[in-house]
Amino acid sequence: MDFLPYANSYDLANYGEAQGPPQTQQTRPRFLLVPLNSDAMDFVVNLECNAHLRYSYPMDPATNRPLVALDITFSKPEKREYTLGCGEGVDIFLPNEVPSHRSTSRISDLHAVFFFVEATGAVLLVDHSRNRTVELLNCDGCTRIDFKT
């Protein structure tokens, strides 16, 4: 299941009134996790337990297709991280088993964390997976610092 952070070529505010959460303070980070394949859409974005983060807009101006993603916003000062995994209490639930795969996807209870560093304004992705399986994908216009090994 692959996702791409999405907030590069134009500001999310350009979407206007979306069905998802409204645009919040511009001084704190916000991005969308856009599913890159059907498993990511079907088994993460469309899960009811992730509905509180679902963002949808009828037409994405960059692709001319509907946009459905997970909205990650650090607009509230007390919310400094988003956890991903298959354990109880995570912010974004990732199922450990996907019916279209013959084996499990090996998702850890706490697989990864997006962490906001207020002093620098950076959002860090921390890999907590058992086998260090979190991968970074390239995207146009993204500022990216690879994992330190």
mmCIF file of C-alpha atoms in Angstrom:
data_model
loop_
_atom_site.group_PDB
_atom_site.id
_atom_site.type_symbol
_atom_site.label_atom_id
_atom_site.label_comp_id
_atom_site.label_asym_id
_atom_site.label_seq_id
_atom_site.Cartn_x
_atom_site.Cartn_y
_atom_site.Cartn_z
ATOM 1 C CA MET A 1 0.000 0.000 0.000
ATOM 2 C CA ASP A 2 1.629 3.212 -1.137
ATOM 3 C CA PHE A 3 0.786 6.831 -0.399
ATOM 4 C CA LEU A 4 2.211 10.099 -1.661
ATOM 5 C CA PRO A 5 2.247 13.284 0.435
ATOM 6 C CA TYR A 6 0.413 15.850 -1.661
ATOM 7 C CA ALA A 7 0.681 19.603 -1.233
ATOM 8 C CA ASN A 8 3.232 20.644 -3.767
ATOM 9 C CA SER A 9 2.231 22.634 -6.860
ATOM 10 C CA TYR A 10 -0.551 24.665 -5.253
ATOM 11 C CA ASP A 11 -1.921 25.340 -1.829
ATOM 12 C CA LEU A 12 -4.711 23.144 -0.487
ATOM 13 C CA ALA A 13 -6.719 26.316 0.093
ATOM 14 C CA ASN A 14 -7.225 26.491 -3.674
ATOM 15 C CA TYR A 15 -9.644 23.586 -3.388
ATOM 16 C CA GLY A 16 -12.214 25.956 -1.889
ATOM 17 C CA GLU A 17 -15.020 24.360 0.071
ATOM 18 C CA ALA A 18 -14.155 20.678 0.210
ATOM 19 C CA GLN A 19 -16.094 17.863 1.779
ATOM 20 C CA GLY A 20 -13.203 17.303 4.198
ATOM 21 C CA PRO A 21 -11.858 19.490 6.990
ATOM 22 C CA PRO A 22 -11.556 23.212 6.224
ATOM 23 C CA GLN A 23 -8.162 24.855 5.659
ATOM 24 C CA THR A 24 -6.667 25.816 9.006
ATOM 25 C CA GLN A 25 -3.793 28.021 10.129
ATOM 26 C CA GLN A 26 -1.289 28.395 7.308
ATOM 27 C CA THR A 27 1.658 28.633 9.713
ATOM 28 C CA ARG A 28 1.444 24.952 10.648
ATOM 29 C CA PRO A 29 1.916 22.064 8.212
ATOM 30 C CA ARG A 30 -0.903 20.312 6.420
ATOM 31 C CA PHE A 31 -0.707 17.726 3.678
ATOM 32 C CA LEU A 32 -2.734 14.954 2.113
ATOM 33 C CA LEU A 33 -1.735 11.306 1.992
ATOM 34 C CA VAL A 34 -2.958 10.338 -1.455
ATOM 35 C CA PRO A 35 -3.338 6.613 -2.192
ATOM 36 C CA LEU A 36 -1.228 5.456 -5.126
ATOM 37 C CA ASN A 37 -2.964 2.111 -5.609
ATOM 38 C CA SER A 38 -6.328 0.451 -5.056
ATOM 39 C CA ASP A 39 -5.214 -1.386 -1.894
ATOM 40 C CA ALA A 40 -4.267 1.911 -0.259
ATOM 41 C CA MET A 41 -7.648 3.364 -1.235
ATOM 42 C CA ASP A 42 -9.780 0.356 -0.334
ATOM 43 C CA PHE A 43 -8.069 -0.790 2.835
ATOM 44 C CA VAL A 44 -6.888 2.482 4.394
ATOM 45 C CA VAL A 45 -8.655 5.607 3.079
ATOM 46 C CA ASN A 46 -12.091 3.978 2.875
ATOM 47 C CA LEU A 47 -11.920 2.314 6.306
ATOM 48 C CA GLU A 48 -14.515 3.697 8.704
ATOM 49 C CA CYS A 49 -11.905 3.974 11.481
ATOM 50 C CA ASN A 50 -9.942 6.418 9.271
ATOM 51 C CA ALA A 51 -13.024 8.435 8.265
ATOM 52 C CA HIS A 52 -12.124 11.268 10.672
ATOM 53 C CA LEU A 53 -9.144 12.073 8.403
ATOM 54 C CA ARG A 54 -10.831 11.522 5.031
ATOM 55 C CA TYR A 55 -10.645 14.432 2.623
ATOM 56 C CA SER A 56 -12.535 14.443 -0.634
ATOM 57 C CA TYR A 57 -12.941 16.908 -3.408
ATOM 58 C CA PRO A 58 -14.896 16.271 -6.608
ATOM 59 C CA MET A 59 -12.109 17.227 -9.010
ATOM 60 C CA ASP A 60 -8.347 17.473 -8.515
ATOM 61 C CA PRO A 61 -7.155 20.300 -10.802
ATOM 62 C CA ALA A 62 -3.795 18.572 -11.335
ATOM 63 C CA THR A 63 -5.233 15.253 -12.577
ATOM 64 C CA ASN A 64 -8.854 16.062 -13.563
ATOM 65 C CA ARG A 65 -9.994 13.162 -11.369
ATOM 66 C CA PRO A 66 -11.747 13.061 -8.003
ATOM 67 C CA LEU A 67 -9.369 13.368 -5.068
ATOM 68 C CA VAL A 68 -9.836 11.249 -1.963
ATOM 69 C CA ALA A 69 -7.045 11.154 0.593
ATOM 70 C CA LEU A 70 -6.205 11.373 4.278
ATOM 71 C CA ASP A 71 -5.868 14.934 5.582
ATOM 72 C CA ILE A 72 -2.911 15.329 7.944
ATOM 73 C CA THR A 73 -2.938 18.703 9.691
ATOM 74 C CA PHE A 74 -0.981 19.992 12.633
ATOM 75 C CA SER A 75 -3.274 23.005 13.167
ATOM 76 C CA LYS A 76 -3.860 22.257 16.855
ATOM 77 C CA PRO A 77 -0.791 22.945 19.013
ATOM 78 C CA GLU A 78 -1.456 19.851 21.138
ATOM 79 C CA LYS A 79 -1.452 17.572 18.047
ATOM 80 C CA ARG A 80 2.224 17.073 17.207
ATOM 81 C CA GLU A 81 2.166 13.564 15.765
ATOM 82 C CA TYR A 82 0.115 11.128 13.726
ATOM 83 C CA THR A 83 0.708 7.435 14.336
ATOM 84 C CA LEU A 84 0.242 4.748 11.663
ATOM 85 C CA GLY A 85 -0.044 1.008 12.260
ATOM 86 C CA CYS A 86 -2.355 -1.879 13.036
ATOM 87 C CA GLY A 87 -2.371 -1.510 16.839
ATOM 88 C CA GLU A 88 -5.072 -0.029 19.021
ATOM 89 C CA GLY A 89 -5.162 3.739 19.366
ATOM 90 C CA VAL A 90 -3.227 4.658 16.211
ATOM 91 C CA ASP A 91 -4.379 7.732 14.300
ATOM 92 C CA ILE A 92 -4.237 5.995 10.903
ATOM 93 C CA PHE A 93 -5.112 2.316 10.908
ATOM 94 C CA LEU A 94 -3.210 0.152 8.403
ATOM 95 C CA PRO A 95 -4.585 -3.385 8.127
ATOM 96 C CA ASN A 96 -2.076 -6.175 8.539
ATOM 97 C CA GLU A 97 -3.903 -8.367 6.044
ATOM 98 C CA VAL A 98 -5.146 -7.317 2.623
ATOM 99 C CA PRO A 99 -7.371 -9.860 0.815
ATOM 100 C CA SER A 100 -5.728 -9.255 -2.572
ATOM 101 C CA HIS A 101 -2.331 -10.360 -1.246
ATOM 102 C CA ARG A 102 -1.326 -13.952 -0.554
ATOM 103 C CA SER A 103 0.770 -12.989 2.460
ATOM 104 C CA THR A 104 0.343 -10.389 5.173
ATOM 105 C CA SER A 105 1.697 -6.928 4.593
ATOM 106 C CA ARG A 106 3.742 -7.118 7.811
ATOM 107 C CA ILE A 107 2.403 -3.923 9.338
ATOM 108 C CA SER A 108 3.651 -3.335 12.889
ATOM 109 C CA ASP A 109 1.359 -2.267 15.734
ATOM 110 C CA LEU A 110 3.154 1.089 15.536
ATOM 111 C CA HIS A 111 4.536 1.204 11.997
ATOM 112 C CA ALA A 112 5.458 4.867 11.541
ATOM 113 C CA VAL A 113 4.917 8.328 12.975
ATOM 114 C CA PHE A 114 4.608 11.731 11.323
ATOM 115 C CA PHE A 115 6.070 14.116 13.904
ATOM 116 C CA PHE A 116 5.886 17.925 13.734
ATOM 117 C CA VAL A 117 9.000 19.787 14.946
ATOM 118 C CA GLU A 118 7.682 23.189 15.920
ATOM 119 C CA ALA A 119 11.109 24.858 16.148
ATOM 120 C CA THR A 120 11.884 24.200 12.472
ATOM 121 C CA GLY A 121 8.421 23.667 10.972
ATOM 122 C CA ALA A 122 9.522 20.291 9.606
ATOM 123 C CA VAL A 123 7.427 17.151 9.590
ATOM 124 C CA LEU A 124 9.512 14.044 10.171
ATOM 125 C CA LEU A 125 8.523 10.522 9.216
ATOM 126 C CA VAL A 126 9.899 8.074 11.769
ATOM 127 C CA ASP A 127 10.045 4.374 10.842
ATOM 128 C CA HIS A 128 8.992 2.168 13.780
ATOM 129 C CA SER A 129 8.344 -0.955 11.708
ATOM 130 C CA ARG A 130 9.890 -4.256 12.803
ATOM 131 C CA ASN A 131 11.917 -4.659 9.609
ATOM 132 C CA ARG A 132 12.362 -0.957 8.711
ATOM 133 C CA THR A 133 10.052 -1.315 5.708
ATOM 134 C CA VAL A 134 8.808 2.285 5.433
ATOM 135 C CA GLU A 135 9.941 3.692 2.093
ATOM 136 C CA LEU A 136 10.100 7.231 0.785
ATOM 137 C CA LEU A 137 8.781 7.904 -2.712
ATOM 138 C CA ASN A 138 9.951 10.707 -4.956
ATOM 139 C CA CYS A 139 7.539 13.490 -5.816
ATOM 140 C CA ASP A 140 7.857 16.712 -7.782
ATOM 141 C CA GLY A 141 8.184 19.787 -5.619
ATOM 142 C CA CYS A 142 8.706 17.865 -2.364
ATOM 143 C CA THR A 143 11.473 18.692 0.061
ATOM 144 C CA ARG A 144 12.831 15.389 1.187
ATOM 145 C CA ILE A 145 15.580 14.274 3.532
ATOM 146 C CA ASP A 146 16.229 10.541 3.345
ATOM 147 C CA PHE A 147 16.240 8.274 6.385
ATOM 148 C CA LYS A 148 19.445 8.088 8.336
ATOM 149 C CA THR A 149 20.586 4.471 8.594
#
